[in-house]
XYZ file of C-alpha atoms in Angstrom:
648
model
C -86.617 17.023 -99.328
C -87.606 14.327 -101.810
C -83.911 13.480 -102.193
C -83.717 13.066 -98.399
C -86.703 10.722 -98.506
C -85.242 8.605 -101.330
C -81.851 8.419 -99.608
C -83.396 7.221 -96.330
C -85.418 4.541 -98.141
C -82.440 3.401 -100.211
C -80.124 3.099 -97.193
C -82.580 1.861 -94.548
C -85.250 0.102 -96.587
C -88.592 1.433 -97.796
C -90.550 0.930 -94.572
C -87.973 2.193 -92.061
C -86.833 4.999 -94.383
C -90.411 6.235 -94.841
C -90.942 6.082 -91.055
C -87.903 8.254 -90.358
C -88.806 10.702 -93.122
C -92.300 11.090 -91.664
C -90.765 11.762 -88.235
C -88.489 14.408 -89.755
C -91.389 16.210 -91.434
C -93.822 16.061 -88.530
C -91.466 16.674 -85.621
C -92.469 19.434 -83.198
C -89.195 21.072 -84.203
C -88.043 20.874 -87.798
C -84.396 21.639 -86.993
C -83.280 18.117 -87.950
C -84.905 18.354 -91.378
C -82.916 21.572 -91.947
C -79.751 19.781 -90.850
C -80.433 16.845 -93.178
C -80.616 19.219 -96.129
C -76.804 19.290 -95.878
C -75.664 16.122 -97.714
C -72.752 15.335 -95.379
C -74.940 15.530 -92.289
C -77.661 13.423 -93.898
C -75.046 10.743 -94.600
C -73.917 10.842 -90.946
C -77.510 10.527 -89.718
C -78.205 7.590 -92.054
C -74.938 5.909 -91.069
C -75.768 6.295 -87.382
C -79.308 4.928 -87.783
C -78.147 1.926 -89.809
C -75.120 1.088 -87.696
C -76.711 0.416 -84.321
C -78.711 -2.520 -82.935
C -80.745 0.051 -81.044
C -80.563 3.249 -83.132
C -81.032 6.582 -81.363
C -84.357 8.368 -81.483
C -84.448 11.398 -83.755
C -85.301 13.404 -80.636
C -81.772 12.639 -79.382
C -80.272 14.353 -82.436
C -80.956 17.891 -81.276
C -77.963 19.585 -82.869
C -75.028 19.086 -85.219
C -72.915 18.120 -82.203
C -75.335 15.287 -81.367
C -75.039 13.943 -84.918
C -71.228 13.900 -84.856
C -71.183 12.360 -81.374
C -73.609 9.580 -82.343
C -71.740 8.876 -85.589
C -68.416 8.610 -83.752
C -69.917 6.294 -81.133
C -71.407 4.165 -83.916
C -68.005 3.953 -85.606
C -66.337 2.915 -82.342
C -68.939 0.198 -81.724
C -68.318 -1.320 -85.144
C -64.564 -1.280 -84.661
C -64.735 -2.799 -81.183
C -66.662 -5.727 -82.600
C -63.648 -6.449 -84.823
C -61.058 -6.286 -82.024
C -59.055 -9.457 -81.602
C -56.590 -8.548 -78.839
C -56.778 -6.787 -75.485
C -54.313 -4.148 -76.646
C -56.822 -2.952 -79.276
C -59.028 -1.588 -76.483
C -56.143 0.451 -75.114
C -55.988 2.537 -78.253
C -59.683 3.371 -78.013
C -59.100 4.968 -74.626
C -56.189 7.041 -75.917
C -57.860 8.134 -79.140
C -60.516 10.379 -77.606
C -58.045 12.565 -75.759
C -55.644 12.670 -78.709
C -58.394 13.578 -81.200
C -59.649 16.432 -79.038
C -56.246 17.906 -78.216
C -54.859 17.380 -81.721
C -57.888 18.991 -83.409
C -57.672 22.044 -81.139
C -53.949 22.275 -81.911
C -54.631 22.091 -85.662
C -57.387 24.715 -85.445
C -55.110 27.009 -83.459
C -52.344 26.555 -86.044
C -54.717 26.973 -88.979
C -53.871 23.451 -90.267
C -56.098 21.179 -92.342
C -53.503 18.386 -92.331
C -50.481 17.547 -90.182
C -47.188 16.028 -91.288
C -46.654 12.559 -89.828
C -43.348 13.651 -88.288
C -45.104 16.563 -86.529
C -47.880 14.228 -85.363
C -45.289 11.835 -83.885
C -43.719 14.727 -81.980
C -47.135 16.011 -80.869
C -48.246 12.646 -79.433
C -44.890 12.170 -77.701
C -44.996 15.627 -76.100
C -48.693 16.309 -75.367
C -49.873 16.314 -71.781
C -52.221 13.407 -71.039
C -54.776 14.368 -68.405
C -56.203 10.950 -67.519
C -54.238 8.713 -65.146
C -55.541 5.626 -66.960
C -54.133 7.004 -70.214
C -50.682 7.233 -68.669
C -51.068 3.639 -67.458
C -51.924 2.624 -71.031
C -48.809 4.339 -72.347
C -46.790 2.463 -69.757
C -48.398 -0.784 -70.904
C -47.545 -0.079 -74.551
C -43.962 0.679 -73.564
C -43.595 -2.668 -71.816
C -45.522 -4.605 -74.472
C -42.959 -3.952 -77.165
C -39.712 -2.520 -75.901
C -38.240 -2.282 -79.396
C -41.091 -0.187 -80.730
C -41.580 3.355 -79.396
C -44.984 3.700 -77.731
C -45.911 6.875 -79.590
C -45.165 5.236 -82.951
C -47.537 2.453 -81.925
C -50.196 5.094 -81.223
C -49.622 6.803 -84.592
C -49.981 3.459 -86.389
C -53.294 2.947 -84.617
C -54.534 6.411 -85.624
C -53.781 5.609 -89.262
C -56.354 2.811 -89.251
C -58.968 4.273 -86.874
C -61.351 5.538 -89.588
C -61.329 9.179 -88.427
C -58.043 10.209 -90.039
C -56.978 9.833 -93.663
C -53.330 9.261 -94.604
C -51.974 10.547 -97.895
C -48.597 11.031 -99.490
C -47.516 14.596 -100.233
C -45.851 14.295 -103.629
C -43.993 17.600 -103.389
C -42.215 16.607 -100.157
C -42.458 12.792 -100.435
C -43.747 12.682 -96.881
C -46.893 11.335 -95.261
C -49.544 13.645 -93.845
C -52.763 12.997 -91.938
C -56.069 14.854 -92.009
C -59.482 14.286 -90.451
C -61.894 12.561 -92.848
C -63.717 15.887 -93.158
C -62.798 19.341 -91.849
C -65.989 19.366 -89.784
C -64.717 16.401 -87.711
C -61.626 18.413 -86.797
C -63.926 21.280 -85.791
C -66.210 18.946 -83.811
C -63.401 17.346 -81.784
C -61.875 20.776 -81.126
C -65.327 21.840 -79.894
C -65.346 18.831 -77.545
C -61.944 19.932 -76.234
C -63.235 23.468 -75.573
C -66.402 22.334 -73.823
C -64.751 20.054 -71.253
C -65.165 21.055 -67.600
C -61.469 21.868 -67.240
C -61.386 24.188 -70.239
C -64.640 25.934 -69.305
C -63.011 27.202 -66.101
C -60.941 29.679 -68.107
C -61.721 32.075 -70.944
C -58.323 31.584 -72.564
C -59.056 28.416 -74.578
C -62.106 29.906 -76.301
C -60.566 33.343 -76.727
C -57.340 31.987 -78.244
C -59.300 30.884 -81.325
C -60.612 34.435 -81.791
C -57.252 36.175 -81.712
C -56.490 38.402 -84.678
C -52.923 37.143 -84.793
C -51.050 33.875 -84.478
C -48.177 32.016 -86.157
C -45.545 34.690 -85.753
C -47.916 37.639 -85.702
C -49.280 37.474 -89.254
C -52.571 39.366 -89.242
C -55.410 37.143 -90.351
C -57.732 38.085 -93.171
C -61.440 37.958 -92.371
C -61.959 34.595 -94.076
C -59.160 33.063 -91.985
C -60.452 34.705 -88.838
C -63.786 32.951 -89.326
C -62.215 29.508 -89.742
C -62.594 28.775 -86.032
C -66.253 29.800 -85.872
C -67.548 26.264 -86.494
C -65.368 24.944 -83.642
C -66.827 27.470 -81.206
C -70.366 26.787 -82.471
C -69.844 23.041 -81.842
C -68.468 23.813 -78.374
C -71.422 26.048 -77.495
C -73.796 23.207 -78.509
C -72.016 20.962 -76.011
C -71.887 23.584 -73.242
C -75.179 23.270 -71.373
C -74.506 26.375 -69.253
C -73.775 28.742 -72.159
C -70.421 29.617 -70.571
C -68.633 29.797 -73.931
C -71.226 32.174 -75.401
C -70.818 34.468 -72.403
C -67.009 34.373 -72.829
C -67.303 35.317 -76.513
C -69.694 38.147 -75.714
C -67.443 39.595 -73.009
C -64.453 39.374 -75.314
C -66.338 41.152 -78.100
C -67.392 43.923 -75.706
C -63.885 44.550 -74.380
C -62.254 44.478 -77.812
C -65.195 46.030 -79.675
C -64.914 43.092 -82.058
C -68.119 42.935 -84.151
C -67.173 39.586 -85.711
C -66.925 37.922 -82.299
C -70.315 39.367 -81.341
C -71.852 38.025 -84.550
C -70.367 34.620 -83.679
C -72.006 34.750 -80.215
C -75.360 35.451 -81.886
C -74.862 32.521 -84.282
C -74.159 30.220 -81.320
C -77.332 31.367 -79.564
C -79.473 30.849 -82.675
C -78.066 27.343 -83.258
C -78.337 26.373 -79.600
C -81.888 27.784 -79.140
C -80.954 28.445 -75.510
C -83.555 29.039 -72.816
C -81.262 31.605 -71.170
C -83.333 34.668 -72.090
C -80.996 37.015 -70.172
C -78.141 35.988 -72.468
C -80.304 36.364 -75.580
C -81.554 39.807 -74.535
C -78.033 40.981 -73.742
C -76.644 39.764 -77.053
C -79.447 41.471 -78.968
C -78.795 44.775 -77.187
C -75.053 44.522 -77.812
C -75.580 43.845 -81.513
C -77.467 47.128 -81.781
C -74.814 48.902 -79.710
C -72.014 47.595 -81.918
C -73.883 48.527 -85.086
C -74.269 52.135 -83.927
C -71.118 52.907 -81.963
C -68.248 50.483 -82.568
C -65.159 50.947 -84.730
C -66.737 49.541 -87.931
C -70.021 51.437 -88.089
C -73.000 50.229 -90.076
C -71.758 46.623 -90.332
C -74.851 45.042 -91.827
C -74.192 41.517 -90.487
C -74.833 42.767 -86.951
C -78.365 43.766 -87.896
C -78.924 40.459 -89.697
C -77.971 38.682 -86.455
C -80.040 40.973 -84.202
C -83.078 40.485 -86.413
C -82.704 36.688 -86.156
C -82.441 36.889 -82.360
C -85.706 38.813 -81.994
C -87.590 35.494 -82.148
C -85.741 34.308 -79.033
C -85.803 37.365 -76.719
C -87.761 37.431 -73.452
C -91.204 39.037 -73.093
C -89.553 41.759 -70.994
C -87.122 42.777 -73.756
C -87.429 46.583 -74.097
C -90.047 47.349 -76.737
C -88.237 50.403 -78.051
C -85.058 48.373 -78.701
C -87.145 45.803 -80.544
C -88.595 48.640 -82.603
C -85.083 49.943 -83.372
C -83.880 46.522 -84.533
C -86.954 46.103 -86.725
C -86.355 49.552 -88.252
C -82.717 48.794 -89.063
C -83.703 45.311 -90.204
C -86.232 46.694 -92.670
C -83.634 49.177 -93.858
C -80.615 46.895 -94.239
C -81.877 43.334 -94.723
C -84.317 43.946 -97.528
C -86.459 41.049 -98.706
C -83.769 38.365 -98.414
C -81.885 36.861 -95.477
C -78.428 36.188 -96.871
C -75.914 33.427 -96.142
C -72.235 33.325 -97.027
C -71.184 30.474 -99.301
C -68.130 28.310 -98.417
C -64.628 29.507 -99.180
C -64.317 26.741 -101.794
C -66.797 28.688 -103.966
C -64.327 30.825 -105.899
C -65.188 33.902 -107.978
C -65.791 31.950 -111.204
C -68.164 29.559 -109.443
C -70.028 32.393 -107.684
C -70.328 34.180 -111.020
C -71.969 31.100 -112.566
C -74.495 30.995 -109.706
C -75.335 34.658 -110.307
C -75.844 34.026 -114.013
C -77.859 30.797 -113.863
C -79.418 30.016 -110.490
C -82.572 31.089 -108.623
C -82.821 34.613 -107.241
C -82.153 33.618 -103.613
C -78.936 31.844 -104.690
C -77.896 34.822 -106.801
C -78.335 37.101 -103.767
C -76.252 34.786 -101.568
C -73.485 34.650 -104.181
C -73.406 38.457 -104.528
C -73.362 38.762 -100.721
C -70.422 36.315 -100.537
C -68.394 38.440 -102.963
C -68.556 41.313 -100.493
C -67.622 39.227 -97.454
C -64.215 38.064 -98.642
C -60.669 39.368 -98.570
C -59.355 39.104 -102.145
C -56.051 39.801 -103.844
C -55.854 43.386 -105.165
C -56.242 42.166 -108.754
C -59.278 39.996 -107.964
C -60.885 42.708 -105.833
C -60.730 45.108 -108.793
C -62.251 42.504 -111.128
C -65.033 41.812 -108.625
C -65.809 45.523 -108.297
C -66.175 45.741 -112.086
C -68.529 42.759 -111.987
C -70.635 44.262 -109.157
C -71.015 47.513 -111.087
C -72.155 45.467 -114.075
C -74.923 44.035 -111.883
C -76.172 47.595 -111.244
C -77.447 47.610 -114.827
C -79.919 44.795 -113.990
C -83.620 45.615 -113.774
C -84.074 43.532 -110.607
C -84.028 45.816 -107.530
C -82.995 42.971 -105.173
C -79.875 42.265 -107.238
C -78.999 45.945 -107.549
C -79.439 46.565 -103.811
C -77.287 43.574 -102.881
C -74.652 44.634 -105.424
C -74.267 48.033 -103.730
C -74.078 46.392 -100.306
C -71.347 44.122 -101.602
C -69.446 47.047 -103.125
C -69.256 48.491 -99.604
C -68.198 45.042 -98.335
C -65.372 44.752 -100.863
C -64.084 48.204 -99.839
C -64.360 47.258 -96.159
C -62.507 43.943 -96.401
C -59.992 45.030 -99.042
C -58.622 48.434 -97.936
C -56.144 48.659 -100.835
C -58.781 48.603 -103.584
C -60.152 51.885 -104.983
C -63.210 52.976 -106.950
C -62.591 54.897 -110.151
C -64.062 58.386 -110.552
C -66.488 56.931 -113.093
C -67.706 54.401 -110.501
C -68.162 57.102 -107.873
C -70.185 59.274 -110.264
C -72.402 56.283 -111.051
C -73.105 55.838 -107.335
C -73.756 59.551 -106.801
C -76.418 59.437 -109.525
C -78.156 56.668 -107.560
C -78.124 58.853 -104.417
C -79.623 61.810 -106.246
C -82.300 59.814 -108.086
C -85.565 59.886 -106.088
C -86.977 57.182 -108.363
C -84.526 54.685 -106.808
C -85.604 52.654 -103.759
C -84.819 54.115 -100.349
C -82.777 50.993 -99.572
C -80.401 51.279 -102.532
C -79.918 54.992 -101.890
C -78.928 54.410 -98.270
C -76.567 51.522 -99.174
C -74.978 53.828 -101.742
C -74.519 56.611 -99.200
C -72.659 54.161 -96.981
C -70.552 52.849 -99.888
C -69.435 56.350 -100.916
C -68.611 57.148 -97.279
C -66.354 54.084 -97.263
C -64.328 55.570 -100.151
C -63.516 58.688 -98.101
C -63.984 60.909 -101.158
C -64.751 64.344 -99.671
C -66.023 65.632 -103.030
C -69.336 63.964 -102.114
C -69.842 66.271 -99.080
C -72.262 68.702 -100.820
C -74.249 65.749 -102.236
C -74.690 64.338 -98.732
C -75.593 67.743 -97.280
C -78.334 68.205 -99.867
C -79.674 64.723 -99.144
C -79.774 65.419 -95.415
C -81.561 68.763 -95.749
C -84.321 67.390 -97.992
C -87.010 65.982 -95.680
C -88.513 64.003 -98.562
C -85.460 61.743 -98.644
C -85.800 58.490 -96.662
C -83.242 57.155 -94.171
C -81.579 60.520 -93.543
C -79.688 59.008 -90.597
C -77.506 57.205 -93.170
C -76.749 60.523 -94.860
C -75.826 61.988 -91.466
C -73.424 59.166 -90.654
C -71.952 59.087 -94.162
C -71.422 62.869 -94.143
C -69.734 62.638 -90.754
C -67.286 60.053 -92.156
C -66.264 62.457 -94.913
C -66.191 65.661 -92.858
C -63.699 64.324 -90.310
C -61.320 63.580 -93.211
C -61.808 66.857 -95.064
C -59.192 69.627 -95.154
C -61.386 71.908 -97.302
C -61.750 75.308 -95.579
C -65.217 75.570 -97.072
C -66.317 72.682 -94.820
C -64.532 73.702 -91.651
C -65.480 72.079 -88.344
C -67.283 75.243 -87.203
C -69.272 75.370 -90.431
C -70.269 71.703 -90.161
C -71.157 71.990 -86.459
C -73.635 74.745 -87.294
C -74.973 72.746 -90.242
C -75.561 69.677 -88.070
C -77.170 71.665 -85.263
C -79.502 73.456 -87.692
C -80.489 70.089 -89.203
C -81.100 68.706 -85.710
C -83.493 71.394 -84.499
C -85.354 71.493 -87.827
C -85.680 67.711 -88.163
C -89.155 66.172 -88.408
C -90.818 64.151 -85.631
C -91.779 61.160 -87.774
C -89.858 57.858 -87.797
C -87.237 58.976 -90.334
C -86.797 62.221 -88.404
C -86.378 60.430 -85.065
C -83.566 58.207 -86.322
C -81.992 61.149 -88.124
C -81.968 63.183 -84.881
C -80.093 60.376 -83.140
C -77.316 60.391 -85.684
C -77.187 64.182 -85.982
C -76.611 64.683 -82.262
C -74.129 61.782 -82.190
C -72.145 63.477 -84.984
C -72.076 66.759 -83.040
C -70.167 64.904 -80.331
C -67.750 63.531 -82.948
C -67.209 67.095 -84.213
C -66.432 68.176 -80.629
C -69.248 70.763 -80.638
C -68.644 71.965 -77.046
C -69.957 75.443 -77.882
C -73.396 73.858 -78.457
C -73.451 71.978 -75.129
C -75.923 74.255 -73.313
C -78.226 74.287 -76.351
C -78.104 70.488 -76.538
C -78.970 70.159 -72.834
C -82.074 72.301 -73.359
C -82.908 70.430 -76.554
C -82.766 66.961 -75.013
C -85.180 67.945 -72.242
C -87.860 68.454 -74.907
C -87.224 65.033 -76.514
C -89.245 62.031 -75.298
C -88.156 59.313 -77.712
C -85.678 56.926 -75.981
C -83.687 56.493 -79.199
C -83.064 60.245 -79.357
C -82.389 60.445 -75.607
C -79.816 57.645 -75.879
C -77.802 59.399 -78.581
C -78.391 62.764 -76.923
C -77.033 61.812 -73.499
C -74.146 59.977 -75.186
C -73.251 63.202 -77.050
C -73.682 65.445 -74.001
C -71.479 63.099 -71.967
C -68.751 63.320 -74.604
C -68.868 67.147 -74.593
C -69.571 67.802 -70.900
C -67.359 68.896 -68.019
C -67.383 68.476 -64.240
C -70.210 71.012 -63.783
C -72.553 68.949 -65.968
C -72.467 65.850 -63.744
C -75.834 66.525 -62.012
C -77.562 66.921 -65.372
C -76.179 63.600 -66.686
C -76.808 61.743 -63.412
C -80.571 62.180 -63.829
C -80.448 59.812 -66.793
C -78.964 56.981 -64.708
C -82.517 56.614 -63.336
C -83.966 55.879 -66.788
C -85.914 52.633 -67.185
C -84.111 52.127 -70.496
C -80.886 50.092 -69.973
C -79.017 51.665 -72.908
C -79.750 55.219 -71.704
C -78.529 54.208 -68.218
C -75.405 52.772 -69.813
C -74.628 55.997 -71.694
C -75.210 58.115 -68.583
C -73.041 55.967 -66.299
C -70.250 55.774 -68.829
C -70.284 59.538 -69.292
C -70.075 60.128 -65.538
C -67.153 57.753 -65.196
C -65.309 59.367 -68.101
C -65.705 62.859 -66.631
C -64.956 62.135 -62.956
C -63.958 58.500 -62.551
C -61.894 58.975 -59.412
C -64.763 60.362 -57.302
C -67.650 58.641 -59.029
C -66.328 55.104 -59.443
C -66.559 53.802 -55.870
C -69.778 55.715 -55.256
C -71.657 53.964 -58.068
C -69.569 50.834 -58.702
C -71.819 48.356 -56.886
C -74.962 49.905 -58.307
C -73.574 49.497 -61.827
C -72.415 45.921 -61.208
C -75.872 44.965 -59.885
C -77.648 46.222 -62.993
C -79.466 43.284 -64.675
C -78.182 44.282 -68.128
C -74.557 43.717 -69.107
C -74.719 46.819 -71.331
C -74.525 48.655 -67.979
C -72.478 46.325 -65.768
C -69.637 45.882 -68.289
C -68.592 49.497 -67.613
C -66.793 48.440 -64.420
C -65.777 44.935 -65.564
C -61.970 44.903 -65.463
C -61.353 41.696 -67.464
C -58.947 42.402 -70.329
C -58.625 39.076 -72.236
C -54.917 39.555 -72.875
C -53.509 36.199 -74.011
C -49.723 35.996 -74.105
C -49.292 32.213 -74.216
C -48.314 30.377 -77.369
C -50.450 27.443 -78.485
C -47.809 25.036 -77.167
C -47.849 26.747 -73.763
C -51.648 26.786 -73.719
C -51.772 23.022 -74.328
C -48.712 22.256 -72.167
C -46.943 20.530 -75.062
C -43.486 19.736 -73.722
C -40.841 17.005 -74.307
C -40.647 16.547 -70.531
C -44.311 15.522 -70.186
C -43.855 11.787 -70.809
C -40.146 11.382 -70.285
C -40.618 8.647 -67.694
C -42.210 6.485 -70.395
C -39.270 6.613 -72.826
C -37.900 3.202 -73.784
C -34.313 2.378 -72.898
C -32.378 0.496 -75.562
C -29.538 -1.896 -75.054
C -27.567 -0.751 -78.075
C -26.823 2.420 -79.984
C -27.654 0.589 -83.200
C -31.330 0.372 -82.315
C -31.558 4.132 -81.815
C -29.692 4.857 -85.049
C -31.985 2.547 -87.008
C -35.003 4.436 -85.707
């Protein structure tokens, strides 16, 4: 913060700099001070404040998007003051549309620079949406008939101050890039948030697709490259339409990364739409418990952050659940992922030399990346080395990151020695409950069925904390086991016996939820009648939710009346499980009967059940942006001689 103060005084003068620093520190909201702790953004703020006759109030800089917008406007004002001819103004009008469309195109292609030849083709073939822009193109065509209009535009872009031009030595060609990657992301966000683009989900959803460029599956780090663009767009979207699109997409595809992105957008935007916040928080918990990648810790990090923004009417029991999982999986540190430019060697130096909070973030980052097989193995060795540290925070984060490496790098394997080391942590009651539960989840990720008896012992011992993690981890191994000793019938009985003997305290309640959920995964239809009697004695909504979900998965047509009673629950998630079960069992007869009732439910966790939107995007990026050589054909110059064309 003292560096911020000194920078403001150096750039703006002592008096004005001190005034702005005081405003930053004593603002009713300190969001801008947080933003200014990022050096690039501080430089943009200072540049904006110093470059205007009437600088904006700090209250006008409510978000990152505001800062980029004000900086760009400041840059344009300075350049307009230098204009000497009327034609200079024409380029200003064209630039905005080109920047926005070009940046979206580059984001969609995964480009950080564009070859000049490709840029020439892009500007020639893009679809201009403003009539005045087409008039300007016509003017440029007439102004210099021997100089192609789109080459004139490219020459202007080279000197506009937003793009850098550099020579690629390996190809001896020119390429252009935005002065910083964040400007490309900002302009692409502007493109997304325009009124025309907000009418359709396809522009936002295209940037979330798992595949593009010929169908090459993206690694997680690449998949997240468009997050900043969508976060910028959501800042600029006053109606939160983009956030709702991302949430609906995540629900239909069961994409936990997209749901985490929606939560990030809400937190950055600090929206007043409490319905949206409540829904997102509920979905984060749903995804954490039931979606394809179970126990994805980032979902709980996001849900915990959203708790400060939910409405007063947010269900208290769901808040309690999020706080329980938050205490269990977040620990004492809220982690952030460092930029992709921080490679393994750099992260390792942070872990060796920096403050504890930075060490934790660096260890967390190691587990969030997709690495080459060789690097992933080296990183696993390093993480196991960290388990020898005396600091419990470092050891806990190391185990979490071991699970992360296994999750994001499916080809990497733990050695038997590593697995035995982890098993000793599970069995050691002197270890913290947190590190034992992270270790249970890490071993489950390996799929090594030799750990089954270890997990069974953990689950039976009521002195062990967080037994729900042992239940889930055991389930992961059992479904993969071919050992006759742990047959499905044997494990069904084991799980049922654990369920009815489980304690009624907090650990027992959450354990019951997972135990009954696992019985549904083990297809325990022979226990259906027992489970129906059991659930009628349970009053905790968390247990009822998992119970009715399990009964619905095991039930038949004769069990409909029993399940239908739970559609009257005041708890939206229990209603959701009951409705979904009814539709799965007898959709043909039940759908029309309850469709409107489900659609009218105030919570999307219920109404999504009959939402038919699929989010199937078949268009290429060129089709999405209507990039076509025919777009501006009427503005092509006509030359009097073949020689002119050949020279070009």
